[in-house]
mmCIF file of C-alpha atoms and ligand atoms in Angstrom:
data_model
loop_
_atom_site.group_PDB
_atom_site.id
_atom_site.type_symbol
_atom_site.label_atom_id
_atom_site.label_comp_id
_atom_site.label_asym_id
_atom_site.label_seq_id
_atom_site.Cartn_x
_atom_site.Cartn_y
_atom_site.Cartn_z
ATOM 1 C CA UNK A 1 -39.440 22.856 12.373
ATOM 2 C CA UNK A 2 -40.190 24.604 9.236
ATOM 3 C CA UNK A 3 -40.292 28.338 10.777
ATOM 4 C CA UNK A 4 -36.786 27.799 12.023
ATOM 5 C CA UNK A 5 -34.304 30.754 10.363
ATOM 6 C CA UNK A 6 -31.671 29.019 11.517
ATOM 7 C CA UNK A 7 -29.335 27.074 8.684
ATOM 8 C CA UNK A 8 -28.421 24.088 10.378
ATOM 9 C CA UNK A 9 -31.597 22.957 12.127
ATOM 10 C CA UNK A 10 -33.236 22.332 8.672
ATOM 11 C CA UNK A 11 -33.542 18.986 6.509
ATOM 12 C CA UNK A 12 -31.589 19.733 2.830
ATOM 13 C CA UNK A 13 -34.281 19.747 0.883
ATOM 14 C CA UNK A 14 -35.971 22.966 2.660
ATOM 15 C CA UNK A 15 -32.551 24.393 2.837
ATOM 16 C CA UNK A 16 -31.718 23.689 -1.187
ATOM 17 C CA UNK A 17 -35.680 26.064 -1.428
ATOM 18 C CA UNK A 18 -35.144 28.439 0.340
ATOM 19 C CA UNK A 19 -31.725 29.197 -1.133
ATOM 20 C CA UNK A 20 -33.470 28.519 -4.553
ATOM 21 C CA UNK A 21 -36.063 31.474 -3.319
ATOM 22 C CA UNK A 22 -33.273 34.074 -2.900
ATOM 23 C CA UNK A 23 -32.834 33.730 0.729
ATOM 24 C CA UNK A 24 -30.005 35.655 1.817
ATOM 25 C CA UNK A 25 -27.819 33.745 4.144
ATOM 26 C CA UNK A 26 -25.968 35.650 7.425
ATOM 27 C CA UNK A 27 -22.694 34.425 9.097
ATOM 28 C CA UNK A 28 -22.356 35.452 12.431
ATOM 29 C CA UNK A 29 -18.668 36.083 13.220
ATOM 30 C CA UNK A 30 -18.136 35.487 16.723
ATOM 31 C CA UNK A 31 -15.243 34.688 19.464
ATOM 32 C CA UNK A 32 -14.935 33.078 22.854
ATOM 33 C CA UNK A 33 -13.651 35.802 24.689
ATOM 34 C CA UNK A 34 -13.884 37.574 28.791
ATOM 35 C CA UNK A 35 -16.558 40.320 28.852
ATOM 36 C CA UNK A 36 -15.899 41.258 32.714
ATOM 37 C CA UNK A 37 -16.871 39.168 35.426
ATOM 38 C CA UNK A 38 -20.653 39.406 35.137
ATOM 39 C CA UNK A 39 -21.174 38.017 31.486
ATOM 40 C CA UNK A 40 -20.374 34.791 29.426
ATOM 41 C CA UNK A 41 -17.587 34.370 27.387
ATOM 42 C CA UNK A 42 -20.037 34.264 24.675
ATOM 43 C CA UNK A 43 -20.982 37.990 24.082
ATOM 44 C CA UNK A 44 -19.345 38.503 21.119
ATOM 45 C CA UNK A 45 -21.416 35.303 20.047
ATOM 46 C CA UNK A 46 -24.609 36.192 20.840
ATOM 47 C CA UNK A 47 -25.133 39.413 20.063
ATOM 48 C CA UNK A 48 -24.557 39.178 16.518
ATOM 49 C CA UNK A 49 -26.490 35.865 16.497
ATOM 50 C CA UNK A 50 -29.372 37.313 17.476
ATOM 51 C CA UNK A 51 -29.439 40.585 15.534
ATOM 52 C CA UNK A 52 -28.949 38.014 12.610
ATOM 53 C CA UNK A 53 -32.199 35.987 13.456
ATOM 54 C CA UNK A 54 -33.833 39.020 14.082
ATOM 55 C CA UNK A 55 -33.069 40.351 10.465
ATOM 56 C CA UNK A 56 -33.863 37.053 8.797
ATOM 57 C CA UNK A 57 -37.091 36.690 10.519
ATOM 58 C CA UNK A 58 -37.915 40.438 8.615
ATOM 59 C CA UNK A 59 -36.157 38.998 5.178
ATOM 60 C CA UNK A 60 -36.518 35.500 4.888
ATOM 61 C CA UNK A 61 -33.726 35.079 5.458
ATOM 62 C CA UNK A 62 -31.190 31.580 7.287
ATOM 63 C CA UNK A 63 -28.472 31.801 9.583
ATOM 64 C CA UNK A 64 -26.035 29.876 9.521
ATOM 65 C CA UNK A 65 -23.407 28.335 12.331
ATOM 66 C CA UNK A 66 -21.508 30.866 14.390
ATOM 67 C CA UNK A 67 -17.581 30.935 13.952
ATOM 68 C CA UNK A 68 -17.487 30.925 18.063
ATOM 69 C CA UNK A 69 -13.572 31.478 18.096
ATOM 70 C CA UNK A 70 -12.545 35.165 17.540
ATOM 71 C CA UNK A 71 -9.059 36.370 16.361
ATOM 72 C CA UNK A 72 -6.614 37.210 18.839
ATOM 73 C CA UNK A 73 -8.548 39.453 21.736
ATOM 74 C CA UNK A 74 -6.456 42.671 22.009
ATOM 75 C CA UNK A 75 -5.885 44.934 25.335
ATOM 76 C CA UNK A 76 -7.491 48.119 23.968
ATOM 77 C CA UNK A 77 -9.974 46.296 21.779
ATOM 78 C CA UNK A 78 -11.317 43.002 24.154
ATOM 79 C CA UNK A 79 -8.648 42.303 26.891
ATOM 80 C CA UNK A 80 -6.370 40.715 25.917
ATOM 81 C CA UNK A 81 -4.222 37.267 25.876
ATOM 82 C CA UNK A 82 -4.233 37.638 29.888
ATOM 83 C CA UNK A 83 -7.637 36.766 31.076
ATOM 84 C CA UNK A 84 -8.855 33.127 31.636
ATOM 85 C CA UNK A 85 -11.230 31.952 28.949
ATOM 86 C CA UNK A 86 -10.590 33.581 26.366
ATOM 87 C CA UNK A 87 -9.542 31.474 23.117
ATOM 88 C CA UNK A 88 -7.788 32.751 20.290
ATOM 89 C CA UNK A 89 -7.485 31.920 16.315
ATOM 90 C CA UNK A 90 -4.591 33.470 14.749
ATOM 91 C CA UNK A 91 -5.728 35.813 12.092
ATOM 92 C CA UNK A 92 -4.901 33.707 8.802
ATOM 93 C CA UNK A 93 -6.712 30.610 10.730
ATOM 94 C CA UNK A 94 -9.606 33.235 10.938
ATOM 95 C CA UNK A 95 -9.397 34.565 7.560
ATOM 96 C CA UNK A 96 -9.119 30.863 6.423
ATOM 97 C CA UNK A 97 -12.478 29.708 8.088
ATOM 98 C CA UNK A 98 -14.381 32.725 6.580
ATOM 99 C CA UNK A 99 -12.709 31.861 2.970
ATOM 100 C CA UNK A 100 -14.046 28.372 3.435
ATOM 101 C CA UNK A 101 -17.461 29.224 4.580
ATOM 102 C CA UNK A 102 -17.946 31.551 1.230
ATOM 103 C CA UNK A 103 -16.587 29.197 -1.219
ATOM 104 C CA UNK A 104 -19.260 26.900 -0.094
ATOM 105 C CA UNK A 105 -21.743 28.491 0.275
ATOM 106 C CA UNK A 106 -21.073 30.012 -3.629
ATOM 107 C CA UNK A 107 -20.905 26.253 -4.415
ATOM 108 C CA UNK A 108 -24.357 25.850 -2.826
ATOM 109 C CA UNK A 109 -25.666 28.478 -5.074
ATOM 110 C CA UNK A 110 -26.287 30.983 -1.940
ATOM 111 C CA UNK A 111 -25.738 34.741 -4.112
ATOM 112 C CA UNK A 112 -26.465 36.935 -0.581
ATOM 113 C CA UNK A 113 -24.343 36.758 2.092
ATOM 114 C CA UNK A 114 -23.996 38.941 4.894
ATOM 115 C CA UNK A 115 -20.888 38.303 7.349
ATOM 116 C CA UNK A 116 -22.911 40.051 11.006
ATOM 117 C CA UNK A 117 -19.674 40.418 13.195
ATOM 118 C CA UNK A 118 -19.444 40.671 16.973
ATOM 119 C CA UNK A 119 -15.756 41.188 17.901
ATOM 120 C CA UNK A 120 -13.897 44.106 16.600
ATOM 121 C CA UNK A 121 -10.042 42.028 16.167
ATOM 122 C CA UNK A 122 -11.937 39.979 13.354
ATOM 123 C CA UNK A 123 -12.650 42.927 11.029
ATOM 124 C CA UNK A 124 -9.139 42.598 9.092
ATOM 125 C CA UNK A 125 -9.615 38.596 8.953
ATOM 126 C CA UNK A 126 -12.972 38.874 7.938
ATOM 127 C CA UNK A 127 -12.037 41.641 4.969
ATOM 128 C CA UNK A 128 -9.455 39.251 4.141
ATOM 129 C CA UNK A 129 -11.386 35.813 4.202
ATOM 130 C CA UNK A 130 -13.709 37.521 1.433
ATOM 131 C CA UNK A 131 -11.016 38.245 -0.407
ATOM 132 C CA UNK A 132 -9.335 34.766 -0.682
ATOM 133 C CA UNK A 133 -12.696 33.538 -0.929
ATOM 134 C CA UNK A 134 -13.371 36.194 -4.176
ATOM 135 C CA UNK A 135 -9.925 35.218 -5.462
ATOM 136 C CA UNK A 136 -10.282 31.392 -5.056
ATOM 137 C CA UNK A 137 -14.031 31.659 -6.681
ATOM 138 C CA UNK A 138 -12.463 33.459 -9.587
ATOM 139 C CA UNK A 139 -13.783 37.619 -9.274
ATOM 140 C CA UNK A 140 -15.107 36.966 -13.246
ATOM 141 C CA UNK A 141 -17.282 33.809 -12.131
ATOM 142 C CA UNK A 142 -19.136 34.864 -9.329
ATOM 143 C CA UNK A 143 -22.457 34.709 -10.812
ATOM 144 C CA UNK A 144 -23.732 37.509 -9.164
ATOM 145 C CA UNK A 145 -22.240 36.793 -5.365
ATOM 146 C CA UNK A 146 -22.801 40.043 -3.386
ATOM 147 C CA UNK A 147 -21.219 39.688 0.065
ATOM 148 C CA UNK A 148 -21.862 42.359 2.828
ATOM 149 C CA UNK A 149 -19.738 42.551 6.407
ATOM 150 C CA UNK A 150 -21.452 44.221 9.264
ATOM 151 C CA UNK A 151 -20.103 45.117 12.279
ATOM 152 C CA UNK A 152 -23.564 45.348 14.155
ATOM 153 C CA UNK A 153 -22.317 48.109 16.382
ATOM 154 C CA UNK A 154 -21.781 50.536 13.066
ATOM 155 C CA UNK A 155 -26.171 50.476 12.671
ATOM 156 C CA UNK A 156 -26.424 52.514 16.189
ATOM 157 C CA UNK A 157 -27.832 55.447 15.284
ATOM 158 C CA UNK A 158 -25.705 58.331 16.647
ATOM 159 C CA UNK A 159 -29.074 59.852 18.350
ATOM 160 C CA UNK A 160 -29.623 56.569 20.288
ATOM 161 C CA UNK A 161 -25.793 57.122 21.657
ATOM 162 C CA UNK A 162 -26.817 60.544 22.688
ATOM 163 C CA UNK A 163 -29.838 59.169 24.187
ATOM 164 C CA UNK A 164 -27.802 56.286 26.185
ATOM 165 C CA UNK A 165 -25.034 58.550 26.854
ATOM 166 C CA UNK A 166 -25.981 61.789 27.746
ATOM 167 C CA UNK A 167 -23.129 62.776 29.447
ATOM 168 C CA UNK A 168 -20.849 61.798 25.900
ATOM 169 C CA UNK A 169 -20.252 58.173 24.433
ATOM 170 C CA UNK A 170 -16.952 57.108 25.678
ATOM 171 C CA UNK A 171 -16.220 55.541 22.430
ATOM 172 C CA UNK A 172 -16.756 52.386 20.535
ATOM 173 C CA UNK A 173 -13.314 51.159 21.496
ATOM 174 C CA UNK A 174 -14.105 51.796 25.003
ATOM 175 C CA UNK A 175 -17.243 49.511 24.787
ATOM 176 C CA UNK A 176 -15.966 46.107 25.255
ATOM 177 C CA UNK A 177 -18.043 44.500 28.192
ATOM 178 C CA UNK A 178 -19.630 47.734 28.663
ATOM 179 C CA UNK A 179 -23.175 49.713 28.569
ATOM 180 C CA UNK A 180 -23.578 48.330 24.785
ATOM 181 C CA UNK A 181 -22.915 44.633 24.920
ATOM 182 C CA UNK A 182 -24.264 44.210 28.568
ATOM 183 C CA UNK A 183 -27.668 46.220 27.771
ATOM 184 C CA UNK A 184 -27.642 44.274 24.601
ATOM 185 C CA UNK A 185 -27.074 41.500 26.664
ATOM 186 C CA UNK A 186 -29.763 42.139 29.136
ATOM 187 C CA UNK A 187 -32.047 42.094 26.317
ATOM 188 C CA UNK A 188 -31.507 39.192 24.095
ATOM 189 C CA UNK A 189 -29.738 36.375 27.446
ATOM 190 C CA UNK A 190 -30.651 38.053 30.601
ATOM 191 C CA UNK A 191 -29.946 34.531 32.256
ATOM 192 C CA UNK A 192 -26.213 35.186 30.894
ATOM 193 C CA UNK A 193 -25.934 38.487 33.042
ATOM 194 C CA UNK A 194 -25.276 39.250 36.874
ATOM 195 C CA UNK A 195 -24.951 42.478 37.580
ATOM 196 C CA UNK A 196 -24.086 42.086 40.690
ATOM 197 C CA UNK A 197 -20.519 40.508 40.073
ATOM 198 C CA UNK A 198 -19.754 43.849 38.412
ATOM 199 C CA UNK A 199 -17.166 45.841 39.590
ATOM 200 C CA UNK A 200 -16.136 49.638 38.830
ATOM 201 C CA UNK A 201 -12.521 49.583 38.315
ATOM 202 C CA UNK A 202 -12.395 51.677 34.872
ATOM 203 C CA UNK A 203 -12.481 53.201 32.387
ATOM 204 C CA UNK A 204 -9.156 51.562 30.978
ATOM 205 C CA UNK A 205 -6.917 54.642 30.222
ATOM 206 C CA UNK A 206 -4.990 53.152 27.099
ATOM 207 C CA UNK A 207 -1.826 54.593 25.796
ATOM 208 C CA UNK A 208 -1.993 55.309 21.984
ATOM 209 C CA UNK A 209 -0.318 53.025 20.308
ATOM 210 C CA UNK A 210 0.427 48.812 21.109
ATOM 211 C CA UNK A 211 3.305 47.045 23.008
ATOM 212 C CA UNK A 212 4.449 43.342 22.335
ATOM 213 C CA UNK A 213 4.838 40.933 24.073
ATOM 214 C CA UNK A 214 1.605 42.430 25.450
ATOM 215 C CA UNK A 215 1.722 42.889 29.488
ATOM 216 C CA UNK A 216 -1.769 43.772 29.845
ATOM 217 C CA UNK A 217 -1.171 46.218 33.171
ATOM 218 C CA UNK A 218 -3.876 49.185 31.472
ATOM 219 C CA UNK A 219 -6.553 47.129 31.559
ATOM 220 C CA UNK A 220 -9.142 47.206 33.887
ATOM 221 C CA UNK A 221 -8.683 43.904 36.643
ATOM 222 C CA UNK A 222 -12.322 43.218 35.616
ATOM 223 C CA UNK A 223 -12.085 43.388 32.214
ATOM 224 C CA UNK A 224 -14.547 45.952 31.340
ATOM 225 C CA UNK A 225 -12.782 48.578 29.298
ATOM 226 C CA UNK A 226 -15.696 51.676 30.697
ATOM 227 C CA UNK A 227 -18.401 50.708 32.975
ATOM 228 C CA UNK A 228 -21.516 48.692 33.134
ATOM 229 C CA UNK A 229 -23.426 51.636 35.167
ATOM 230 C CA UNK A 230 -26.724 52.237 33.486
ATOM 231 C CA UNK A 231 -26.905 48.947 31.537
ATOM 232 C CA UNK A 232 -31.001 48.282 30.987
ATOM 233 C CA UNK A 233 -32.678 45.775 28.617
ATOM 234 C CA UNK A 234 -34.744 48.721 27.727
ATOM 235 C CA UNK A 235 -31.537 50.335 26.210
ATOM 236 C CA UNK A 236 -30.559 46.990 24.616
ATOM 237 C CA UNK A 237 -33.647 46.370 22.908
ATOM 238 C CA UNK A 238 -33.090 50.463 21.868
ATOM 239 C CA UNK A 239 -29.643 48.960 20.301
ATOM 240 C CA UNK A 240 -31.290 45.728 18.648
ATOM 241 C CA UNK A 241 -34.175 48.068 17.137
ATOM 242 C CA UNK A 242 -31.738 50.159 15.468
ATOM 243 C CA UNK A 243 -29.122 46.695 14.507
ATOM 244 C CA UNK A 244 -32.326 45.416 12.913
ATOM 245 C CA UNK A 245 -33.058 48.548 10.566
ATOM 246 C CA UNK A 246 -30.064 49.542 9.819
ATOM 247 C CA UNK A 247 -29.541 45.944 8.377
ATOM 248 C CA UNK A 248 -32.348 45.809 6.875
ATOM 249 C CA UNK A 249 -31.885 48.806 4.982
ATOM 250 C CA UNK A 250 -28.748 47.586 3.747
ATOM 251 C CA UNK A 251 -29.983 43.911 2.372
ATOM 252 C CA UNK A 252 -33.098 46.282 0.785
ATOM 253 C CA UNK A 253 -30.370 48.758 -0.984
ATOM 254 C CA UNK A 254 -27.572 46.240 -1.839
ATOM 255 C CA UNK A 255 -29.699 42.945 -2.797
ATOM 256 C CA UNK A 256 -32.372 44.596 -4.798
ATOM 257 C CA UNK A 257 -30.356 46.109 -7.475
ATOM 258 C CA UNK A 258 -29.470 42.478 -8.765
ATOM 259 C CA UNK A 259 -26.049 41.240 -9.743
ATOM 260 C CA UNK A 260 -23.372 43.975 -10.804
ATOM 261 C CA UNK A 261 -21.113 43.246 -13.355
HETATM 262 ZN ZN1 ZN B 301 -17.684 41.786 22.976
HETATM 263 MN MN1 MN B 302 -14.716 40.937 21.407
#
């Protein structure tokens, strides 16, 4: 039991050490969401669940509970409203759960937090949550609370694109359901895969800016915004490898310089 990175599977006492030791604490940010026909609704769960328990396994670090419910899934970004199974918070619901989550954990004396996020429509709630959670803490009493929000798609190194993508990266907008999350996918839940219910109907050609209410008639029948063609565990685990540094680099250069004033 005691190896266990993971928040919630451990008795208080080992929590209330580790968090005594320093242990910086990650938040997956997740949602419930379609990722095409040949993956779970739970891609955007995890993905940035396991990149987290990859890090804290390097760090010493816990992980807590995934927020599983994403804000609203947009056309260009996940989607969309008009696919069955996907579940959708309203952005100050989102931004509420993430101020919550903060304030206790700055009650339970946790000073590291790192928000790992999975689904791109919660980067505004997520910026937001930290700030109601700053503002409700008091941004003068923080005792030395140093938050960090990672979208785990930013720590790709641009050479592993090129390496993936030889022909040109289509864009991280693009990605939803795609080579990324279903190589990524491959490697961390194969049993959550089956490539052969993919179909080829994109890549979605988007117009450039947003129409509401949102018919959703430019996305891809599928749901896969560019293609699944090429997706490998090999290239997924070349994704992880580069999640995992890139994170770790960043809890190295923000954590060790101690609380800024
Ligand atoms: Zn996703
Ligand atoms: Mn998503």
């Amino acid at each position: 039991m005691t190896d266990t990175v993971f928040y919630a599977e451990l008795p208080w006492p080992e929590v209330e050490a580790r968090i005594a030791e320093g242990a910086p604490v990650f938040l997956p940010l997740g949602a419930t969401e379609q990722h095409g026909r040949h993956m779970a609704l739970n891609v955007d769960v995890v993905l940035p669940t396991g990149v987290a328990e990859r890090v804290a396994r390097k760090v010493g670090g816990l992980v807590l509970p995934a927020v599983a419910y994403g804000n609203r899934s947009q056309p260009r970004t996940g989607g969309g409203p008009g696919f069955p199974g996907t579940l959708n918070l309203a952005a100050h619901t989102f931004a509420l759960i993430v101020r919550d989550i903060i304030c206790e954990l700055h009650r339970q004396k946790v000073r590291k937090i790192v928000t790992v996020n999975g689904h791109f429509e919660n980067i505004g709630p997520t910026i937001e949550g930290i700030e109601l959670a700053l503002d409700a803490i008091g941004r003068d009493r923080t005792d030395g609370l140093v938050i960090l929000r990672i979208d785990h798609w930013e720590m790709v190194q641009p050479a592993t694109l090129d390496r993936i993508f030889p022909e040109g990266f289509p864009g991280i907008e693009l990605e939803h359901a795609s080579v990324l999350e279903t190589s990524m996918m491959l490697a961390l839940r194969p049993d959550l895969v089956d490539l052969s219910r993919a179909t080829d109907d994109g890549p979605a050609a988007f117009l450039p800016y947003d129409r509401f209410p949102k018919p959703c008639d430019e996305v891809p029948p599928s749901g896969v915004l560019s293609m699944t063609e090429g997706s490998s565990a090999e290239k997924g685990e070349w994704l992880l490898a580069d999640s995992e540094a890139g994170m770790i680099a960043a809890i190295e250069r923000e954590f060790s310089r101690g609380p800024r004033t």
